[in-house]
Amino acid sequence: MAKAVILVLDSFGIGSTPDAERFGDVGANTFGSIAREFVKQKGRQLVLPNLARLGLVKAATAAAGKAPAVADSAEPIGAYGYARELSSGKDTPSGHWEMAGVPVLFDWGYFEQKTDSFPAELITELCQRTGVPGILGNCHASGTDILVKLGDEHIKSGMPICYTSADSVFQVAAHEQHFGLEKLLSFCQVARELLDDYNIGRVIARPFQGDSPDNYARTGNRRDYSVLPPAPTVLDKLTAVGGKVISIGKIADIYAHQGITENIKATGLAALIDTTITQMATQPDRSLVFTNLVDFDQNYGHRRDVIGYGEALEYFDSRLPEIINACSSDTLLLLTADHGCDPTWPGTEHTREYIPVLAYQPGLASTDLGERMSFADIGQTLADYFKLDAMAHGESFITKLH
Ligand SMILES: O=P(O)(O)O[C@H]1O[C@H](CO)[C@@H](O)[C@H]1O
Ligand SMILES: [Mn+2]
Ligand SMILES: [Mn+2]
């Protein structure tokens, strides 16, 4: 019997990689910065005993060449390592596809101009095809700041708020009731079609609600429209032989619904963890429960909320024993991330960082997996574990585990 569970702590980097200079991210360290600021601002260390038992502190120390300000465990129970990214970008699809064995080796299209970011002909065609009177935004922005700035005008004018970032994204914020959720989703689908020509990785619908800039808030109805991964991922290979892939949260959207047999939505860290544990209880043989914990990135990393990020990590750590107890003797549990988003770094963008690779299975001896040269080592290990054909990228660490 072989079952696997992957939990992606979205944006939980553990130190900048050797190629971070290309991104202006030398010295970024999501985990290290949170740990340091926590001590400074709260007067105590982060409490993460269960993550430490899985080897997080050891992996983070090796990745950054410096220990984070968090107590380590004397008795690790997991295998721990840290991986660098082969993909050209530091975005969510690249990180997820690479961990499933398919790095993004081409360059995405980007809208690099900070204002007037989108080509006029794109916007003209988008408005013509969808019947909206025009767009607001047309700039780089933080998705919560732009609601404060343009939310009222959006409601008055009926124009959707379109914005981007350093990622290959076209994001659309619109009010769920005034503009309408269905109208927003169809607007995004047309945008998706037009943006294929621009090589843009994702169109993201960002519905929000509220009645004034003080209380405009994004809802759980976010939808991501991704291009297809450039090659079959380990998810495709597993489902092709009759295996199951159960997506929890935004995983299915990130893989453009390829290689997914069941798609379960949940909103918020607690609900995502609850759903994961519920699914683990009935997980069949040859299956993968795959969860993305987006709150770390969306609510804390991009928002530069360092204490919020730390508290969310402590909450996750407090739920970790339940997840570990839900592992049967044939469940391989993997904890990882898709990129960094150091909340103390200038700007509100992702940061190019090592990700943690923590593996646990009941009875497994604790092992140092060392530095992994690609996130694809996770996908290759899963291919090995499920006895699938090998992936084109990545080195399996299965023999170090079993
Ligand atoms: O500021 P918000 O809307 O959260 O945007 C963030 O979310 C996008 C997808 O992760 C990133 O490209 C980043 O810009
Ligand atoms: Mn991400
Ligand atoms: Mn992000």
Tab-separated table of C-alpha atoms and ligand atoms in Angstrom:
chain	number	residue	atom	x	y	z
A	1	MET	CA	0.000	0.000	0.000
A	2	ALA	CA	1.224	3.476	-0.797
A	3	LYS	CA	-0.473	6.705	0.183
A	4	ALA	CA	1.042	10.179	0.194
A	5	VAL	CA	0.049	13.554	1.562
A	6	ILE	CA	1.625	16.848	0.546
A	7	LEU	CA	1.047	20.004	2.545
A	8	VAL	CA	2.315	23.131	0.814
A	9	LEU	CA	2.857	25.976	3.254
A	10	ASP	CA	2.435	28.583	0.519
A	11	SER	CA	5.394	31.034	0.575
A	12	PHE	CA	7.255	29.411	3.501
A	13	GLY	CA	10.824	29.893	2.261
A	14	ILE	CA	13.797	29.156	4.499
A	15	GLY	CA	16.592	31.302	3.045
A	16	SER	CA	17.651	32.879	-0.253
A	17	THR	CA	19.103	30.611	-2.929
A	18	PRO	CA	22.417	31.091	-4.776
A	19	ASP	CA	20.518	32.612	-7.752
A	20	ALA	CA	18.588	35.105	-5.582
A	21	GLU	CA	20.647	38.005	-6.947
A	22	ARG	CA	18.749	37.750	-10.244
A	23	PHE	CA	15.598	38.597	-8.275
A	24	GLY	CA	17.050	41.203	-5.886
A	25	ASP	CA	16.414	38.752	-3.048
A	26	VAL	CA	19.876	38.041	-1.608
A	27	GLY	CA	19.407	37.690	2.166
A	28	ALA	CA	15.631	37.169	2.089
A	29	ASN	CA	14.534	34.472	4.517
A	30	THR	CA	10.832	34.131	5.236
A	31	PHE	CA	11.202	31.789	8.218
A	32	GLY	CA	14.364	33.409	9.595
A	33	SER	CA	12.876	36.914	9.424
A	34	ILE	CA	9.628	35.903	11.103
A	35	ALA	CA	11.538	34.134	13.884
A	36	ARG	CA	13.787	37.176	14.429
A	37	GLU	CA	10.950	39.731	14.381
A	38	PHE	CA	8.822	37.587	16.663
A	39	VAL	CA	11.483	37.772	19.370
A	40	LYS	CA	11.906	41.528	18.810
A	41	GLN	CA	8.236	42.443	18.769
A	42	LYS	CA	6.680	39.834	21.059
A	43	GLY	CA	9.571	39.276	23.464
A	44	ARG	CA	9.495	35.507	23.007
A	45	GLN	CA	10.485	32.891	20.448
A	46	LEU	CA	8.075	31.252	18.056
A	47	VAL	CA	6.826	27.974	19.529
A	48	LEU	CA	7.135	25.302	16.828
A	49	PRO	CA	8.019	22.050	18.603
A	50	ASN	CA	6.262	19.764	16.127
A	51	LEU	CA	7.786	21.326	13.012
A	52	ALA	CA	11.139	21.141	14.801
A	53	ARG	CA	10.586	17.403	15.377
A	54	LEU	CA	10.116	16.995	11.647
A	55	GLY	CA	13.529	18.629	11.142
A	56	LEU	CA	12.466	22.141	10.080
A	57	VAL	CA	15.022	23.973	12.228
A	58	LYS	CA	17.865	21.735	11.016
A	59	ALA	CA	16.864	22.215	7.369
A	60	ALA	CA	16.482	25.976	7.816
A	61	THR	CA	19.861	26.254	9.560
A	62	ALA	CA	21.600	24.413	6.737
A	63	ALA	CA	19.758	26.404	4.044
A	64	ALA	CA	20.563	29.825	5.498
A	65	GLY	CA	23.941	28.950	7.054
A	66	LYS	CA	22.530	30.363	10.283
A	67	ALA	CA	20.094	29.036	12.885
A	68	PRO	CA	16.673	30.696	13.101
A	69	ALA	CA	15.650	32.007	16.535
A	70	VAL	CA	13.522	28.936	17.269
A	71	ALA	CA	14.179	26.040	19.646
A	72	ASP	CA	15.334	22.875	17.881
A	73	SER	CA	14.262	19.359	18.730
A	74	ALA	CA	16.654	16.950	20.369
A	75	GLU	CA	14.761	13.995	18.923
A	76	PRO	CA	13.831	14.521	15.274
A	77	ILE	CA	11.358	12.020	13.857
A	78	GLY	CA	11.406	13.055	10.196
A	79	ALA	CA	13.669	13.263	7.184
A	80	TYR	CA	14.598	16.860	6.409
A	81	GLY	CA	16.245	18.754	3.600
A	82	TYR	CA	15.956	21.955	1.589
A	83	ALA	CA	15.549	22.478	-2.128
A	84	ARG	CA	16.441	25.157	-4.635
A	85	GLU	CA	14.286	26.009	-7.633
A	86	LEU	CA	15.202	25.275	-11.243
A	87	SER	CA	12.248	27.177	-12.701
A	88	SER	CA	12.855	30.646	-14.128
A	89	GLY	CA	10.243	32.325	-11.902
A	90	LYS	CA	9.393	32.443	-8.203
A	91	ASP	CA	5.646	32.143	-8.691
A	92	THR	CA	3.083	29.654	-7.393
A	93	PRO	CA	2.519	27.572	-10.557
A	94	SER	CA	6.267	27.247	-11.192
A	95	GLY	CA	6.864	26.104	-7.628
A	96	HIS	CA	3.980	23.620	-7.638
A	97	TRP	CA	4.654	22.209	-11.099
A	98	GLU	CA	8.323	21.798	-10.281
A	99	MET	CA	7.539	19.892	-7.062
A	100	ALA	CA	5.392	17.616	-9.243
A	101	GLY	CA	8.410	16.965	-11.459
A	102	VAL	CA	7.920	19.632	-14.144
A	103	PRO	CA	10.072	22.746	-13.726
A	104	VAL	CA	9.241	25.800	-15.848
A	105	LEU	CA	12.387	26.270	-17.893
A	106	PHE	CA	10.964	28.908	-20.288
A	107	ASP	CA	10.353	32.555	-19.398
A	108	TRP	CA	6.798	33.623	-18.617
A	109	GLY	CA	5.404	36.830	-20.044
A	110	TYR	CA	5.300	39.685	-17.538
A	111	PHE	CA	3.652	43.106	-17.442
A	112	GLU	CA	6.677	45.004	-16.265
A	113	GLN	CA	5.432	48.599	-16.358
A	114	LYS	CA	4.270	49.701	-12.916
A	115	THR	CA	1.476	51.868	-14.372
A	116	ASP	CA	-0.342	51.543	-17.688
A	117	SER	CA	0.775	47.962	-17.326
A	118	PHE	CA	-1.501	46.363	-19.924
A	119	PRO	CA	-1.305	46.882	-23.698
A	120	ALA	CA	-4.171	49.080	-24.983
A	121	GLU	CA	-5.203	46.537	-27.642
A	122	LEU	CA	-5.604	43.835	-24.972
A	123	ILE	CA	-7.870	46.006	-22.839
A	124	THR	CA	-9.902	47.177	-25.853
A	125	GLU	CA	-10.576	43.626	-26.973
A	126	LEU	CA	-11.321	42.429	-23.430
A	127	CYS	CA	-13.856	45.235	-22.908
A	128	GLN	CA	-15.451	44.696	-26.316
A	129	ARG	CA	-15.852	40.976	-25.794
A	130	THR	CA	-17.208	41.229	-22.237
A	131	GLY	CA	-19.266	44.403	-22.589
A	132	VAL	CA	-17.703	46.196	-19.606
A	133	PRO	CA	-17.332	49.975	-20.019
A	134	GLY	CA	-13.587	49.968	-19.222
A	135	ILE	CA	-11.148	48.877	-16.522
A	136	LEU	CA	-9.716	50.478	-13.399
A	137	GLY	CA	-6.243	49.933	-11.990
A	138	ASN	CA	-4.071	48.913	-14.941
A	139	CYS	CA	-1.031	48.900	-12.628
A	140	HIS	CA	1.115	46.885	-10.236
A	141	ALA	CA	-0.633	46.720	-6.872
A	142	SER	CA	-1.201	44.886	-3.640
A	143	GLY	CA	-4.637	43.284	-3.875
A	144	THR	CA	-5.901	44.669	-0.572
A	145	ASP	CA	-4.523	48.225	-1.007
A	146	ILE	CA	-6.174	48.535	-4.392
A	147	LEU	CA	-9.599	47.753	-2.921
A	148	VAL	CA	-9.239	50.655	-0.510
A	149	LYS	CA	-8.183	52.921	-3.354
A	150	LEU	CA	-10.555	51.881	-6.126
A	151	GLY	CA	-13.358	49.860	-4.501
A	152	ASP	CA	-15.852	52.772	-4.414
A	153	GLU	CA	-15.132	53.838	-7.982
A	154	HIS	CA	-15.517	50.230	-9.132
A	155	ILE	CA	-18.986	49.976	-7.591
A	156	LYS	CA	-20.045	53.321	-9.110
A	157	SER	CA	-18.646	52.693	-12.576
A	158	GLY	CA	-19.092	48.930	-13.041
A	159	MET	CA	-15.501	48.743	-14.267
A	160	PRO	CA	-13.489	45.763	-12.929
A	161	ILE	CA	-10.181	46.487	-11.173
A	162	CYS	CA	-7.351	44.881	-13.159
A	163	TYR	CA	-3.848	44.748	-11.713
A	164	THR	CA	-0.649	42.738	-11.797
A	165	SER	CA	2.601	42.210	-9.897
A	166	ALA	CA	6.149	40.973	-10.469
A	167	ASP	CA	4.519	37.573	-11.156
A	168	SER	CA	3.126	36.475	-14.484
A	169	VAL	CA	-0.444	37.330	-13.471
A	170	PHE	CA	-3.495	39.303	-14.571
A	171	GLN	CA	-5.688	39.821	-11.504
A	172	VAL	CA	-9.260	41.064	-11.523
A	173	ALA	CA	-11.004	42.366	-8.406
A	174	ALA	CA	-14.757	42.932	-8.536
A	175	HIS	CA	-17.560	43.182	-5.996
A	176	GLU	CA	-19.448	39.906	-5.559
A	177	GLN	CA	-22.859	41.559	-5.368
A	178	HIS	CA	-22.548	44.835	-7.314
A	179	PHE	CA	-20.557	43.429	-10.233
A	180	GLY	CA	-21.538	39.801	-9.628
A	181	LEU	CA	-19.446	36.691	-9.120
A	182	GLU	CA	-20.568	34.952	-12.316
A	183	LYS	CA	-19.836	38.056	-14.375
A	184	LEU	CA	-16.373	38.281	-12.812
A	185	LEU	CA	-15.632	34.627	-13.595
A	186	SER	CA	-16.735	34.948	-17.209
A	187	PHE	CA	-14.703	38.165	-17.576
A	188	CYS	CA	-11.673	36.203	-16.310
A	189	GLN	CA	-12.308	33.343	-18.729
A	190	VAL	CA	-12.239	35.741	-21.678
A	191	ALA	CA	-9.090	37.337	-20.237
A	192	ARG	CA	-7.560	33.844	-19.966
A	193	GLU	CA	-8.136	33.239	-23.683
A	194	LEU	CA	-6.613	36.586	-24.678
A	195	LEU	CA	-3.648	36.270	-22.329
A	196	ASP	CA	-2.413	33.002	-23.803
A	197	ASP	CA	-0.860	35.148	-26.561
A	198	TYR	CA	1.048	37.099	-23.907
A	199	ASN	CA	2.340	33.942	-22.213
A	200	ILE	CA	0.782	34.963	-18.891
A	201	GLY	CA	0.716	32.113	-16.365
A	202	ARG	CA	-2.457	32.954	-14.482
A	203	VAL	CA	-5.593	35.040	-14.511
A	204	ILE	CA	-6.931	35.373	-10.973
A	205	ALA	CA	-10.484	36.348	-10.059
A	206	ARG	CA	-10.499	38.276	-6.778
A	207	PRO	CA	-14.117	38.729	-5.670
A	208	PHE	CA	-14.669	40.969	-2.672
A	209	GLN	CA	-17.531	42.196	-0.535
A	210	GLY	CA	-18.274	45.049	1.879
A	211	ASP	CA	-19.743	48.510	1.562
A	212	SER	CA	-16.892	50.916	2.227
A	213	PRO	CA	-13.092	51.089	1.984
A	214	ASP	CA	-12.934	50.282	5.727
A	215	ASN	CA	-14.516	46.890	5.267
A	216	TYR	CA	-13.912	45.760	1.674
A	217	ALA	CA	-12.642	42.196	2.067
A	218	ARG	CA	-11.798	39.458	-0.401
A	219	THR	CA	-13.955	36.346	-0.165
A	220	GLY	CA	-13.155	32.644	-0.409
A	221	ASN	CA	-14.420	32.564	-3.999
A	222	ARG	CA	-11.049	33.334	-5.554
A	223	ARG	CA	-10.513	31.400	-8.798
A	224	ASP	CA	-7.211	30.902	-10.602
A	225	TYR	CA	-7.155	30.262	-14.354
A	226	SER	CA	-3.796	28.749	-15.113
A	227	VAL	CA	-2.233	27.653	-18.391
A	228	LEU	CA	-1.540	23.924	-18.611
A	229	PRO	CA	1.737	22.628	-17.145
A	230	PRO	CA	4.266	22.201	-20.012
A	231	ALA	CA	4.504	18.399	-19.545
A	232	PRO	CA	2.619	15.675	-17.655
A	233	THR	CA	3.242	16.016	-13.918
A	234	VAL	CA	3.503	13.168	-11.429
A	235	LEU	CA	-0.193	13.817	-10.740
A	236	ASP	CA	-1.008	12.990	-14.375
A	237	LYS	CA	1.149	9.868	-14.195
A	238	LEU	CA	-0.494	8.670	-10.994
A	239	THR	CA	-4.054	9.200	-12.232
A	240	ALA	CA	-3.210	7.625	-15.621
A	241	VAL	CA	-2.608	4.301	-13.855
A	242	GLY	CA	-5.810	4.539	-11.832
A	243	GLY	CA	-4.410	6.339	-8.788
A	244	LYS	CA	-6.312	9.151	-7.095
A	245	VAL	CA	-5.275	12.754	-6.510
A	246	ILE	CA	-7.447	14.617	-4.026
A	247	SER	CA	-6.982	18.369	-4.272
A	248	ILE	CA	-7.694	20.491	-1.214
A	249	GLY	CA	-7.817	24.281	-1.609
A	250	LYS	CA	-6.342	25.823	-4.724
A	251	ILE	CA	-4.240	22.831	-5.870
A	252	ALA	CA	-6.648	21.876	-8.681
A	253	ASP	CA	-6.650	25.440	-10.056
A	254	ILE	CA	-2.846	25.610	-9.933
A	255	TYR	CA	-2.534	22.449	-12.039
A	256	ALA	CA	-5.282	23.662	-14.409
A	257	HIS	CA	-7.351	20.671	-13.171
A	258	GLN	CA	-4.901	18.235	-14.834
A	259	GLY	CA	-4.234	14.981	-12.960
A	260	ILE	CA	-6.868	15.679	-10.283
A	261	THR	CA	-9.587	13.147	-9.463
A	262	GLU	CA	-11.346	15.055	-6.696
A	263	ASN	CA	-11.451	18.756	-5.935
A	264	ILE	CA	-12.417	19.870	-2.440
A	265	LYS	CA	-12.598	23.577	-1.603
A	266	ALA	CA	-12.086	24.969	1.876
A	267	THR	CA	-11.371	28.486	3.062
A	268	GLY	CA	-8.999	29.406	5.873
A	269	LEU	CA	-6.131	27.589	7.527
A	270	ALA	CA	-8.288	25.718	10.071
A	271	ALA	CA	-10.766	24.462	7.459
A	272	LEU	CA	-7.980	23.414	5.081
A	273	ILE	CA	-6.308	21.408	7.848
A	274	ASP	CA	-9.636	19.894	8.991
A	275	THR	CA	-10.424	18.836	5.427
A	276	THR	CA	-6.975	17.313	4.974
A	277	ILE	CA	-7.355	15.216	8.124
A	278	THR	CA	-10.857	14.101	7.095
A	279	GLN	CA	-9.599	13.048	3.664
A	280	MET	CA	-6.635	11.178	5.152
A	281	ALA	CA	-9.035	9.005	7.162
A	282	THR	CA	-10.571	7.514	4.007
A	283	GLN	CA	-7.597	7.799	1.684
A	284	PRO	CA	-7.425	4.814	-0.704
A	285	ASP	CA	-4.286	2.954	-1.756
A	286	ARG	CA	-2.261	4.665	-4.537
A	287	SER	CA	-3.548	8.103	-3.731
A	288	LEU	CA	-2.237	11.542	-2.972
A	289	VAL	CA	-3.976	14.066	-0.723
A	290	PHE	CA	-2.566	17.388	-1.858
A	291	THR	CA	-3.288	20.562	0.120
A	292	ASN	CA	-2.231	24.153	-0.450
A	293	LEU	CA	-2.250	26.363	2.654
A	294	VAL	CA	-2.661	29.686	0.900
A	295	ASP	CA	-3.196	31.847	3.977
A	296	PHE	CA	0.511	32.011	4.772
A	297	ASP	CA	1.076	33.744	1.435
A	298	GLN	CA	-2.151	35.603	0.828
A	299	ASN	CA	-2.997	36.842	4.322
A	300	TYR	CA	0.460	37.273	5.837
A	301	GLY	CA	3.367	37.128	3.353
A	302	HIS	CA	2.026	39.559	0.734
A	303	ARG	CA	0.456	41.671	3.476
A	304	ARG	CA	3.834	42.016	5.222
A	305	ASP	CA	2.161	40.851	8.441
A	306	VAL	CA	5.125	39.270	10.140
A	307	ILE	CA	3.445	38.574	13.487
A	308	GLY	CA	0.314	37.228	11.782
A	309	TYR	CA	2.552	34.881	9.778
A	310	GLY	CA	4.296	33.718	12.961
A	311	GLU	CA	1.014	33.103	14.760
A	312	ALA	CA	-0.336	31.163	11.783
A	313	LEU	CA	2.811	29.000	11.886
A	314	GLU	CA	2.235	28.373	15.602
A	315	TYR	CA	-1.370	27.420	14.862
A	316	PHE	CA	-0.253	25.059	12.102
A	317	ASP	CA	2.318	23.543	14.463
A	318	SER	CA	-0.370	22.986	17.108
A	319	ARG	CA	-2.425	20.998	14.546
A	320	LEU	CA	0.546	18.985	13.288
A	321	PRO	CA	0.185	16.130	15.837
A	322	GLU	CA	-3.338	15.497	14.502
A	323	ILE	CA	-1.958	15.285	10.967
A	324	ILE	CA	0.863	12.998	12.070
A	325	ASN	CA	-1.602	10.772	13.940
A	326	ALA	CA	-3.761	10.567	10.819
A	327	CYS	CA	-0.843	8.930	8.955
A	328	SER	CA	-1.215	5.172	8.633
A	329	SER	CA	1.938	3.038	8.455
A	330	ASP	CA	1.816	3.329	4.653
A	331	THR	CA	1.315	7.109	4.462
A	332	LEU	CA	4.221	9.259	3.360
A	333	LEU	CA	3.688	12.817	4.605
A	334	LEU	CA	5.572	15.635	2.873
A	335	LEU	CA	5.674	19.232	4.102
A	336	THR	CA	7.057	21.842	1.760
A	337	ALA	CA	6.554	25.278	0.149
A	338	ASP	CA	6.419	26.777	-3.341
A	339	HIS	CA	8.577	29.941	-3.000
A	340	GLY	CA	9.326	32.509	-0.304
A	341	CYS	CA	7.483	35.708	0.656
A	342	ASP	CA	9.604	37.316	3.350
A	343	PRO	CA	7.224	39.703	5.133
A	344	THR	CA	10.119	41.962	6.158
A	345	TRP	CA	11.479	42.327	2.603
A	346	PRO	CA	10.851	45.592	0.687
A	347	GLY	CA	7.703	45.496	-1.476
A	348	THR	CA	4.945	42.897	-1.352
A	349	GLU	CA	6.320	40.295	-3.755
A	350	HIS	CA	7.521	36.707	-3.431
A	351	THR	CA	11.194	36.074	-2.610
A	352	ARG	CA	13.504	33.548	-4.271
A	353	GLU	CA	14.264	31.052	-1.532
A	354	TYR	CA	15.022	27.494	-0.608
A	355	ILE	CA	11.942	25.530	0.381
A	356	PRO	CA	11.846	23.009	3.221
A	357	VAL	CA	11.472	19.338	2.251
A	358	LEU	CA	10.232	17.484	5.331
A	359	ALA	CA	9.169	13.853	5.088
A	360	TYR	CA	7.536	11.668	7.694
A	361	GLN	CA	6.190	8.150	7.790
A	362	PRO	CA	5.470	6.165	10.960
A	363	GLY	CA	8.559	4.128	11.805
A	364	LEU	CA	10.844	6.067	9.460
A	365	ALA	CA	14.295	6.836	10.834
A	366	SER	CA	15.242	10.509	10.952
A	367	THR	CA	17.595	11.361	8.064
A	368	ASP	CA	19.319	14.424	6.696
A	369	LEU	CA	18.282	14.768	3.030
A	370	GLY	CA	20.690	17.680	2.591
A	371	GLU	CA	20.500	20.227	-0.219
A	372	ARG	CA	18.269	19.198	-3.112
A	373	MET	CA	19.067	20.779	-6.468
A	374	SER	CA	15.412	21.058	-7.540
A	375	PHE	CA	11.917	21.008	-6.070
A	376	ALA	CA	11.470	18.217	-8.669
A	377	ASP	CA	13.132	15.813	-6.222
A	378	ILE	CA	9.724	15.671	-4.532
A	379	GLY	CA	7.987	14.615	-7.764
A	380	GLN	CA	10.691	12.087	-8.593
A	381	THR	CA	10.431	10.619	-5.078
A	382	LEU	CA	6.668	10.288	-5.487
A	383	ALA	CA	7.115	8.632	-8.900
A	384	ASP	CA	9.432	6.163	-7.205
A	385	TYR	CA	7.126	5.679	-4.234
A	386	PHE	CA	4.082	4.988	-6.427
A	387	LYS	CA	6.191	2.865	-8.850
A	388	LEU	CA	5.500	5.120	-11.831
A	389	ASP	CA	7.782	5.838	-14.796
A	390	ALA	CA	10.552	8.193	-13.781
A	391	MET	CA	10.080	11.935	-14.303
A	392	ALA	CA	12.461	13.781	-16.641
A	393	HIS	CA	13.675	15.987	-13.762
A	394	GLY	CA	14.611	15.465	-10.156
A	395	GLU	CA	16.457	12.951	-8.049
A	396	SER	CA	14.485	10.583	-5.849
A	397	PHE	CA	15.344	10.444	-2.137
A	398	ILE	CA	13.173	7.380	-1.521
A	399	THR	CA	16.114	5.105	-0.680
A	400	LYS	CA	17.148	7.524	2.053
A	401	LEU	CA	13.720	7.081	3.611
A	402	HIS	CA	13.077	3.357	3.382
B	1	LIG	O1	-1.615	41.304	-3.604
B	1	LIG	P1	-2.357	40.076	-4.024
B	1	LIG	O2	-3.611	40.363	-4.800
B	1	LIG	O3	-2.621	39.138	-2.858
B	1	LIG	O4	-1.447	39.377	-5.111
B	1	LIG	C1	-0.556	38.353	-4.921
B	1	LIG	O5	-1.189	37.208	-5.371
B	1	LIG	C2	-0.685	36.816	-6.607
B	1	LIG	C3	-0.788	35.341	-6.736
B	1	LIG	O6	-0.094	34.665	-5.710
B	1	LIG	C4	0.737	37.307	-6.623
B	1	LIG	O7	1.177	37.555	-7.903
B	1	LIG	C5	0.699	38.510	-5.755
B	1	LIG	O8	0.691	39.663	-6.503
B	2	MN	MN	2.405	30.500	-3.745
B	3	MN	MN	1.652	34.757	-3.614
